[in-house]
Coordinates of C-alpha atoms (C1' of nucleotides) in Angstrom, one line a residue:
Chain A
M1 CA 0.0 0.0 0.0
R2 CA 1.2 3.4 -0.9
L3 CA 0.7 5.8 2.0
S4 CA 0.0 8.7 -0.3
R5 CA -3.1 6.8 -1.4
Y6 CA -4.1 5.3 1.9
F7 CA -6.3 6.6 4.6
M8 CA -4.3 6.9 7.9
P9 CA -5.5 10.0 9.7
T10 CA -3.0 10.4 12.6
L11 CA -3.3 13.0 15.3
R12 CA -0.4 14.8 16.9
E13 CA -2.2 15.3 20.1
A14 CA -4.5 13.0 21.9
P15 CA -8.2 14.0 22.2
A16 CA -9.0 15.1 25.7
D17 CA -11.7 12.5 26.0
A18 CA -9.3 9.6 26.0
Q19 CA -8.0 8.7 29.4
I20 CA -6.1 5.5 29.1
V21 CA -3.1 5.0 26.9
S22 CA -4.6 2.4 24.5
H23 CA -7.6 4.7 23.8
Q24 CA -5.3 7.7 23.2
L25 CA -3.1 5.7 20.9
M26 CA -6.0 4.2 19.0
L27 CA -7.3 7.7 18.3
R28 CA -3.9 9.2 17.6
A29 CA -2.9 6.4 15.2
G30 CA -6.2 6.6 13.4
L31 CA -7.5 3.2 14.2
I32 CA -10.9 4.2 15.4
R33 CA -13.2 7.2 15.5
Q34 CA -15.8 7.6 18.2
E35 CA -19.3 8.1 16.9
A36 CA -21.2 8.0 20.2
A37 CA -20.5 6.9 23.8
G38 CA -19.0 3.4 23.5
I39 CA -19.6 3.2 19.8
Y40 CA -16.7 3.4 17.3
A41 CA -16.1 3.4 13.6
W42 CA -13.1 1.2 12.7
L43 CA -10.8 3.0 10.3
P44 CA -8.5 1.1 7.8
L45 CA -5.6 0.5 10.2
G46 CA -7.8 -0.5 13.1
L47 CA -9.9 -2.7 10.9
K48 CA -6.8 -4.6 9.7
V49 CA -5.7 -5.3 13.2
L50 CA -9.2 -6.3 14.2
K51 CA -9.4 -8.7 11.3
K52 CA -6.0 -10.3 12.1
I53 CA -7.0 -10.9 15.7
E54 CA -10.3 -12.3 14.5
Q55 CA -8.5 -14.7 12.2
I56 CA -6.2 -16.0 14.9
V57 CA -9.1 -16.6 17.2
R58 CA -10.9 -18.4 14.3
E59 CA -7.9 -20.6 13.5
E60 CA -7.5 -21.7 17.1
M61 CA -11.2 -22.4 17.5
D62 CA -11.1 -24.5 14.4
R63 CA -8.0 -26.3 15.6
A64 CA -9.8 -27.1 18.9
G65 CA -12.7 -28.6 17.0
A66 CA -15.2 -25.8 17.1
I67 CA -17.3 -25.0 14.1
E68 CA -18.1 -21.5 12.9
V69 CA -21.5 -20.1 12.3
L70 CA -22.7 -16.5 11.9
L71 CA -25.7 -15.6 14.1
P72 CA -27.9 -12.5 13.6
T73 CA -27.3 -9.3 15.5
L74 CA -31.0 -8.9 16.0
Q75 CA -32.9 -11.6 17.9
L76 CA -36.5 -12.3 18.8
A77 CA -37.6 -11.3 22.3
D78 CA -39.7 -14.5 22.4
L79 CA -36.6 -16.6 22.5
W80 CA -35.4 -14.8 25.5
R81 CA -38.8 -15.1 27.2
E82 CA -38.3 -18.9 26.8
S83 CA -35.1 -18.9 28.7
G84 CA -36.5 -16.4 31.2
R85 CA -33.7 -13.9 30.6
Y86 CA -35.8 -11.3 28.8
D87 CA -36.9 -9.7 32.0
D88 CA -33.7 -10.5 33.9
Y89 CA -31.3 -8.8 31.6
G90 CA -32.4 -5.3 32.4
D91 CA -31.4 -2.1 30.8
E92 CA -28.2 -3.4 29.3
M93 CA -30.2 -5.1 26.6
L94 CA -31.1 -2.8 23.7
R95 CA -34.8 -3.5 23.0
I96 CA -36.2 -2.7 19.6
K97 CA -39.6 -2.9 18.0
D98 CA -40.0 -3.7 14.3
R99 CA -42.8 -2.2 12.1
H100 CA -45.2 -5.0 13.1
D101 CA -44.6 -4.1 16.7
R102 CA -42.7 -7.2 17.4
D103 CA -40.2 -7.2 20.2
L104 CA -36.6 -7.6 19.0
L105 CA -33.3 -7.0 20.7
Y106 CA -29.8 -6.4 19.6
G107 CA -28.0 -9.5 20.9
P108 CA -25.7 -9.0 23.9
T109 CA -24.9 -12.7 23.7
A110 CA -26.3 -15.7 21.9
E111 CA -27.1 -18.6 24.2
E112 CA -30.7 -18.6 23.3
V113 CA -30.2 -18.4 19.5
I114 CA -27.6 -21.1 19.4
T115 CA -29.8 -23.3 21.7
E116 CA -32.7 -22.8 19.4
I117 CA -30.6 -23.8 16.3
F118 CA -29.2 -26.8 18.1
R119 CA -32.5 -28.2 19.3
A120 CA -34.0 -27.9 15.8
F121 CA -31.4 -30.3 14.3
V122 CA -29.7 -32.4 16.9
K123 CA -31.8 -35.2 18.5
S124 CA -29.3 -38.0 19.3
Y125 CA -26.4 -38.4 21.7
K126 CA -24.5 -39.8 18.8
D127 CA -24.2 -36.3 17.3
L128 CA -22.5 -35.0 20.4
P129 CA -20.2 -33.4 21.3
K130 CA -20.7 -30.2 19.3
N131 CA -19.1 -26.8 19.7
L132 CA -20.5 -23.9 17.6
Y133 CA -18.9 -20.5 17.6
N134 CA -19.7 -17.1 16.2
I135 CA -17.7 -13.9 15.7
Q136 CA -20.2 -11.2 15.7
W137 CA -21.0 -7.7 16.9
K138 CA -22.7 -7.5 20.2
F139 CA -24.4 -4.7 22.0
R140 CA -24.7 -4.1 25.7
D141 CA -26.0 -0.8 26.8
E142 CA -23.5 -0.2 29.5
R143 CA -24.4 2.4 32.1
R144 CA -21.0 3.9 31.7
P145 CA -19.0 3.0 28.6
R146 CA -15.3 4.0 29.0
F147 CA -11.7 3.3 28.1
G148 CA -12.4 3.3 24.3
V149 CA -12.9 -0.2 22.9
M150 CA -12.0 -1.7 26.2
R151 CA -15.5 -1.2 27.4
G152 CA -17.6 -0.1 24.5
R153 CA -21.3 -0.7 24.1
E154 CA -20.9 -2.2 20.7
F155 CA -18.1 -4.7 20.6
L156 CA -16.9 -7.7 18.5
M157 CA -17.0 -10.9 20.5
K158 CA -16.2 -14.5 19.7
D159 CA -18.7 -16.6 21.5
A160 CA -18.5 -20.4 21.4
Y161 CA -21.2 -22.8 22.8
S162 CA -20.6 -26.4 23.6
F163 CA -23.2 -29.2 23.7
D164 CA -22.6 -32.5 25.6
I165 CA -24.5 -35.4 26.8
D166 CA -23.4 -35.0 30.5
E167 CA -21.2 -33.1 32.8
A168 CA -18.1 -35.4 32.3
A169 CA -18.3 -34.9 28.6
A170 CA -18.9 -31.1 29.0
R171 CA -15.7 -31.0 31.0
K172 CA -13.8 -32.3 28.1
S173 CA -15.3 -29.5 25.9
Y174 CA -14.4 -27.0 28.6
N175 CA -10.8 -28.3 28.7
R176 CA -10.4 -27.8 24.9
M177 CA -11.5 -24.2 25.1
F178 CA -9.3 -23.6 28.2
L179 CA -6.2 -24.7 26.3
A180 CA -7.3 -23.1 23.0
Y181 CA -7.6 -19.8 24.8
L182 CA -4.1 -20.0 26.1
N183 CA -2.9 -20.6 22.5
I184 CA -4.9 -17.6 21.2
Y185 CA -3.3 -15.2 23.6
A186 CA 0.2 -16.6 23.0
R187 CA -0.2 -16.1 19.3
L188 CA -1.2 -12.6 19.9
G189 CA 2.1 -12.0 21.8
L190 CA 0.3 -11.8 25.1
K191 CA 1.0 -13.3 28.5
A192 CA -2.3 -14.6 29.8
I193 CA -3.3 -16.0 33.2
P194 CA -6.4 -18.2 33.7
V195 CA -8.0 -17.3 37.0
K196 CA -10.9 -19.0 38.6
A197 CA -14.0 -16.9 38.3
D198 CA -17.2 -16.7 40.2
P199 CA -19.1 -19.8 39.0
G200 CA -22.4 -18.2 39.7
P201 CA -25.6 -20.1 40.7
I202 CA -24.5 -23.3 38.9
G203 CA -21.6 -23.8 41.2
G204 CA -18.7 -26.1 40.5
D205 CA -15.2 -25.0 39.5
L206 CA -15.7 -24.7 35.8
S207 CA -15.4 -21.0 35.2
H208 CA -12.3 -19.2 34.3
E209 CA -11.4 -15.7 33.3
F210 CA -8.4 -15.0 31.2
I211 CA -6.4 -12.0 32.1
I212 CA -3.6 -10.6 30.0
L213 CA -0.8 -8.9 31.7
A214 CA -0.4 -5.1 31.1
D215 CA 1.1 -2.6 33.5
T216 CA -1.8 -0.2 32.9
G217 CA -4.5 -2.9 33.2
E218 CA -7.5 -2.1 35.4
S219 CA -7.6 -5.2 37.6
E220 CA -5.0 -6.7 39.9
V221 CA -4.0 -10.3 39.6
F222 CA -2.2 -12.5 42.1
A223 CA -0.7 -15.7 40.7
H224 CA 1.9 -18.4 41.0
G225 CA 4.8 -17.3 38.8
D226 CA 5.0 -20.7 37.1
L227 CA 1.7 -20.1 35.5
V228 CA 3.1 -17.4 33.4
E229 CA 6.3 -19.2 32.6
M230 CA 4.4 -22.4 31.7
G231 CA 2.7 -20.4 28.9
A232 CA 0.5 -22.0 26.3
P233 CA 0.4 -25.7 25.5
G234 CA 0.9 -25.1 21.8
P235 CA -1.1 -26.3 18.8
D236 CA 0.3 -29.8 18.6
I237 CA -1.5 -31.3 21.5
D238 CA -3.9 -34.2 21.1
W239 CA -7.1 -32.4 21.0
D240 CA -9.1 -35.6 21.1
G241 CA -7.1 -37.1 23.9
D242 CA -7.1 -36.5 27.6
L243 CA -6.5 -32.8 28.2
E244 CA -7.2 -33.0 31.9
P245 CA -3.5 -33.2 32.9
L246 CA -2.6 -30.1 30.9
V247 CA -5.5 -28.2 32.4
T248 CA -5.0 -29.2 36.0
Q249 CA -1.3 -28.5 35.7
R250 CA -2.4 -24.9 35.3
S251 CA -5.7 -24.6 37.1
R252 CA -4.3 -26.0 40.4
L253 CA -1.8 -23.2 40.7
Y254 CA -3.0 -20.2 42.6
A255 CA -4.4 -17.4 40.5
A256 CA -7.0 -14.8 41.4
S257 CA -8.1 -11.4 40.5
D258 CA -8.6 -8.8 43.2
E259 CA -12.2 -9.6 44.1
M260 CA -11.6 -13.3 44.5
H261 CA -8.2 -12.9 46.1
D262 CA -7.5 -14.7 49.4
A263 CA -4.2 -13.4 50.8
A264 CA -3.9 -16.2 53.4
R265 CA -4.3 -18.9 50.7
F266 CA -1.9 -17.1 48.4
E267 CA 0.7 -17.1 51.1
A268 CA 0.1 -20.7 52.1
E269 CA 0.0 -22.1 48.6
V270 CA 2.7 -20.1 46.8
P271 CA 6.3 -19.9 47.9
E272 CA 7.4 -16.4 48.4
A273 CA 9.8 -16.3 45.5
K274 CA 7.0 -17.4 43.2
R275 CA 4.3 -14.9 44.3
M276 CA 3.4 -12.7 41.5
T277 CA 1.3 -9.6 41.7
A278 CA 0.6 -7.8 38.4
R279 CA -2.0 -5.8 36.6
G280 CA -4.1 -7.1 33.8
I281 CA -7.1 -6.9 31.6
E282 CA -9.8 -9.5 31.3
V283 CA -10.1 -10.6 27.7
G284 CA -11.9 -13.9 27.9
H285 CA -14.3 -15.9 30.0
I286 CA -15.3 -19.5 29.8
F287 CA -17.9 -21.3 31.8
Y288 CA -19.9 -24.4 32.1
F289 CA -23.6 -23.8 32.9
G290 CA -25.1 -27.3 32.6
E291 CA -28.8 -27.4 31.8
K292 CA -29.5 -23.7 32.4
Y293 CA -30.7 -23.1 28.8
S294 CA -31.4 -26.5 27.5
K295 CA -33.9 -27.3 30.2
P296 CA -36.3 -24.3 29.8
M297 CA -35.7 -24.3 26.0
K298 CA -36.1 -28.0 25.7
A299 CA -32.9 -28.7 23.9
L300 CA -33.1 -32.5 24.4
V301 CA -31.2 -35.4 22.9
T302 CA -32.0 -39.0 23.2
G303 CA -29.4 -40.9 25.1
P304 CA -28.2 -44.5 24.7
D305 CA -30.9 -45.6 27.1
G306 CA -33.6 -44.2 24.8
K307 CA -34.6 -41.4 27.1
D308 CA -34.5 -37.7 26.3
A309 CA -32.4 -35.5 28.5
P310 CA -31.3 -31.8 28.3
I311 CA -27.8 -31.3 27.0
H312 CA -25.1 -29.9 29.1
G313 CA -23.8 -26.6 27.8
G314 CA -21.0 -24.2 28.2
S315 CA -20.1 -20.9 26.7
Y316 CA -16.8 -19.3 25.9
G317 CA -16.2 -15.7 25.1
V318 CA -13.3 -13.7 23.7
G319 CA -13.5 -9.9 23.5
V320 CA -12.0 -9.5 20.0
S321 CA -12.3 -5.7 19.8
R322 CA -11.3 -5.4 23.4
L323 CA -8.1 -7.3 22.5
V324 CA -7.0 -4.5 20.2
G325 CA -6.9 -2.1 23.2
G326 CA -5.5 -4.9 25.4
I327 CA -2.6 -5.5 23.1
I328 CA -1.8 -1.8 23.0
E329 CA -1.9 -1.6 26.8
A330 CA 0.5 -4.5 26.9
S331 CA 2.8 -3.2 24.1
H332 CA 3.5 0.4 23.6
D333 CA 6.1 3.1 24.4
D334 CA 6.3 6.8 24.5
A335 CA 6.4 7.0 20.7
G336 CA 3.3 4.9 20.2
I337 CA 2.0 1.4 19.5
I338 CA 4.3 -1.6 19.2
W339 CA 2.3 -4.2 17.3
P340 CA 3.3 -7.9 17.7
D341 CA 4.1 -9.2 14.2
A342 CA 1.1 -11.5 14.2
V343 CA -1.4 -8.6 14.3
A344 CA 0.5 -5.7 12.8
P345 CA -1.6 -3.9 10.2
F346 CA 1.5 -3.8 7.9
G347 CA 4.6 -5.9 8.3
V348 CA 7.1 -3.3 7.3
A349 CA 7.2 0.4 6.3
V350 CA 9.4 1.4 3.4
V351 CA 10.4 4.9 4.3
N352 CA 11.5 7.0 1.4
L353 CA 13.3 10.0 2.9
R354 CA 13.6 11.9 -0.3
V355 CA 10.6 11.5 -2.5
G356 CA 11.3 12.8 -5.9
D357 CA 15.0 11.9 -5.8
A358 CA 15.4 9.4 -8.6
A359 CA 17.8 7.1 -6.7
C360 CA 15.7 7.0 -3.5
D361 CA 12.5 6.5 -5.5
E362 CA 14.1 3.7 -7.5
V363 CA 15.5 1.8 -4.4
S364 CA 12.2 2.4 -2.5
E365 CA 10.1 1.0 -5.3
R366 CA 12.3 -2.0 -5.6
A367 CA 12.1 -2.7 -1.8
Y368 CA 8.4 -2.2 -1.8
K369 CA 7.9 -4.6 -4.7
A370 CA 10.2 -7.3 -3.2
L371 CA 8.6 -7.1 0.2
G372 CA 5.2 -7.5 -1.3
E373 CA 6.3 -10.6 -3.1
F374 CA 7.6 -11.9 0.2
G375 CA 4.2 -11.5 1.6
K376 CA 5.3 -8.9 4.2
E377 CA 2.5 -6.5 3.5
P378 CA 4.7 -3.4 3.0
L379 CA 3.4 0.1 3.6
Y380 CA 5.3 2.4 1.3
D381 CA 5.7 5.9 2.8
D382 CA 5.9 7.9 -0.4
R383 CA 4.5 11.0 1.2
D384 CA 6.3 14.2 0.3
D385 CA 7.1 15.0 3.9
R386 CA 10.1 15.5 6.1
P387 CA 11.9 12.5 7.6
G388 CA 11.1 13.4 11.2
A389 CA 7.4 13.5 10.4
K390 CA 7.5 10.2 8.7
F391 CA 9.4 8.5 11.6
A392 CA 7.1 9.9 14.2
S393 CA 3.9 8.8 12.5
L394 CA 5.3 5.3 11.6
D395 CA 6.5 4.8 15.1
L396 CA 3.1 6.0 16.3
V397 CA 1.1 3.4 14.3
G398 CA 3.6 0.7 15.3
I399 CA 4.7 -1.0 12.1
P400 CA 7.2 -3.7 13.3
W401 CA 9.9 -2.9 10.8
Q402 CA 11.1 0.3 9.0
L403 CA 13.2 0.0 5.9
I404 CA 14.7 3.4 5.5
V405 CA 15.9 4.7 2.2
G406 CA 17.9 7.9 2.4
P407 CA 20.0 9.8 -0.1
K408 CA 23.3 9.2 1.8
G409 CA 22.7 5.5 2.2
V410 CA 21.6 5.1 -1.4
A411 CA 24.8 6.8 -2.6
E412 CA 26.8 4.2 -0.7
G413 CA 24.6 1.3 -1.8
V414 CA 22.9 0.7 1.6
V415 CA 19.6 1.1 3.4
E416 CA 18.8 1.0 7.1
I417 CA 16.4 -1.2 8.8
K418 CA 14.9 -0.5 12.2
R419 CA 13.0 -2.8 14.5
R420 CA 10.1 -0.9 16.1
A421 CA 10.0 -2.9 19.3
T422 CA 13.7 -2.5 20.3
G423 CA 14.8 0.4 18.2
E424 CA 17.7 -1.7 17.0
R425 CA 19.1 -0.6 13.6
Q426 CA 21.2 -2.2 11.0
T427 CA 22.7 -0.6 7.9
L428 CA 22.9 -3.1 5.0
P429 CA 22.8 -3.5 1.3
L430 CA 19.2 -3.7 0.1
E431 CA 19.3 -7.4 -0.7
A432 CA 20.6 -8.3 2.8
A433 CA 18.1 -6.0 4.4
L434 CA 15.2 -7.6 2.6
K435 CA 16.5 -11.0 3.7
V436 CA 16.5 -9.9 7.4
I437 CA 13.0 -8.6 7.2
A438 CA 11.8 -11.7 5.3
E439 CA 13.4 -13.8 8.0
Chain B
rC1 C1' -28.5 5.2 38.0
rG2 C1' -26.2 8.6 42.2
rG3 C1' -22.0 12.3 42.4
rA4 C1' -18.5 15.7 39.7
rG5 C1' -17.2 18.1 35.3
rU6 C1' -16.8 19.7 30.1
rG7 C1' -19.1 21.5 25.4
rU8 C1' -15.5 27.7 21.3
rG9 C1' -12.7 25.7 13.3
rG10 C1' -10.2 18.7 12.3
rC11 C1' -6.9 18.5 17.3
rU12 C1' -5.1 21.0 22.0
rC13 C1' -6.9 25.1 24.4
rA14 C1' -7.5 30.7 25.7
rG15 C1' -11.6 34.1 26.0
rU16 C1' -16.9 33.3 30.2
rC17 C1' -15.9 35.6 36.7
rU18 C1' -16.4 41.6 35.2
rG19 C1' -21.7 41.3 28.4
rG20 C1' -19.3 45.4 23.6
rU21 C1' -15.7 43.5 16.2
rA22 C1' -14.5 35.3 17.9
rG23 C1' -8.6 34.3 19.2
rA24 C1' -3.6 31.2 19.6
rG25 C1' -0.7 26.8 18.5
rC26 C1' -1.0 22.4 15.6
rA27 C1' -3.5 20.6 11.1
rC28 C1' -5.3 22.4 6.0
rC29 C1' -4.4 25.5 0.9
rG30 C1' -0.7 28.6 -2.2
rC31 C1' 4.5 30.3 -3.1
rG32 C1' 9.5 29.9 -1.6
rU33 C1' 13.6 28.1 1.2
rU34 C1' 14.4 23.4 3.5
rC35 C1' 15.0 17.8 4.0
rG36 C1' 18.0 11.3 8.8
rG37 C1' 13.5 12.2 14.2
rG38 C1' 6.7 15.8 14.0
rA39 C1' 11.2 22.6 9.8
rC40 C1' 11.0 28.0 8.6
rG41 C1' 9.1 32.6 6.1
rC42 C1' 5.2 35.1 3.6
rG43 C1' 0.1 34.9 2.1
rG44 C1' -4.7 32.4 2.7
rG45 C1' -9.3 29.4 3.8
rG46 C1' -12.3 27.4 7.6
rG47 C1' -16.2 28.5 13.6
rU48 C1' -24.9 29.2 13.6
rC49 C1' -19.2 29.5 20.4
rG50 C1' -23.8 21.9 21.8
rC51 C1' -29.3 23.1 21.1
rA52 C1' -33.8 26.0 22.4
rG53 C1' -35.9 29.8 24.9
rG54 C1' -35.2 34.3 28.0
rU55 C1' -32.8 39.1 30.0
rU56 C1' -30.4 43.3 27.4
rC57 C1' -29.3 48.7 23.0
rA58 C1' -25.9 44.4 22.7
rA59 C1' -24.9 37.4 24.8
rA60 C1' -19.4 32.6 23.6
rU61 C1' -20.0 35.5 28.3
rC62 C1' -25.9 36.4 32.5
rC63 C1' -30.7 33.2 33.5
rU64 C1' -33.9 28.7 32.4
rG65 C1' -34.6 24.1 30.1
rC66 C1' -32.8 20.3 27.1
rC67 C1' -28.9 17.4 24.6
rA68 C1' -24.2 15.2 24.1
rC69 C1' -19.6 13.7 26.0
rU70 C1' -15.9 12.7 30.0
rC71 C1' -14.5 11.3 35.0
rC72 C1' -15.6 8.8 40.2
rG73 C1' -18.9 4.9 42.2
rA74 C1' -22.3 0.0 41.9
rC75 C1' -22.2 -4.1 37.2
rC76 C1' -19.5 -6.2 32.8
rA77 C1' -16.1 -9.7 26.7

RNA sequence: CGGAGUGUGGCUCAGUCUGGUAGAGCACCGCGUUCGGGACGCGGGGGUCGCAGGUUCAAAUCCUGCCACUCCGACCA
């Protein structure tokens, strides 16, 4: 992409409305534009990042055996009356009437819809287990939206729903999601901690929140240090095998967010040297809810004994749009965003310091073309602007590499490459520089 | 929803107390000089001062109502 033809409206100063660093940087780097409280337009750069995160989430869901569907944003109120949640949900649910005066709502989540679909088609235990997921915009009319996309009213969420014959089978589905989530965050370049969450009225221990570490995060986490070092299990585990050891290896270690924290237990269970206190952001939540929806909505399957029974369900959410802010909170410096390679909107910026100079233009064009062929998604800064302005805006938007073409270097047959994350620079002949960036 | 605050060119803000010709910096347009970390000079364009009433000879400024947005609290991917 040629920057002169692109749409990347950066701001030198942060709008006064933005309080936290990710929100400020998202506005300054031209990722989003606020249209109303908690409602944002996604501009080209922001959309690219959002799509990349979405794709990583999708790939890891697929790998773990989940199947993608696309559910509507608008849902029928009658479905929610069946589950009993229509009246419970309160003012957070955006209620709408259509021209026939029918009650609709903009979905804040999709347990009812997915249960309705499931019960329409699945009748036998032989068709279980199933896990269906959906990456779709949700709306929750928060009393107080804030922090940019971290707590918007409209947000993109991946929500998966598992269906199993009994609790033991549901636990296996839960384990798959537990591990898939760790893989997602690892691929996004994040350190994530699964913490036990309030299981709610269902009880049991099958509810975890996933918190990514960021110094500016809003919640405090207390955890066993090994939990972070252990990291994600990786993609090559046997997804159909027994995942329980991998899960318990992690879930038995102490981890709690501030509201669930028990200082006495923390000190008793975790040796002093391993006690970790950090700040973080909740970016995922998984839980098992048994027959909560299948019973009232009559999502029944016939078991091996010939009797019908409600399926055991679980649901698994990832805040996709929130992750954009979360990644920035975890990865930025004074100059701007530092995108992990996996989600960067462009892989490399070709910085032509002297647009109009025949030699600089020629080398820049060559680099741009080659990097495109390597699949590095180059952004060619061909703006007729001063070097300082180019560096500042490219640092701000966080492109992982800069390949800098200046008149002095070109005269000597070299270019410079700079790594955004470390500031590390190398001066090399073009071919060698391309090789480094192409890895 | 309770409490606090803010609305003035695209952005950051001054001007409001004490009513009297709407301002600055950045951004934008033109010309020129510049050109390795957000340049400089000269010239220029752009604002129903959130909206609606009211007071007044005169309202960004005072009064009333409304709206929007932000922050603090209780809830949440």
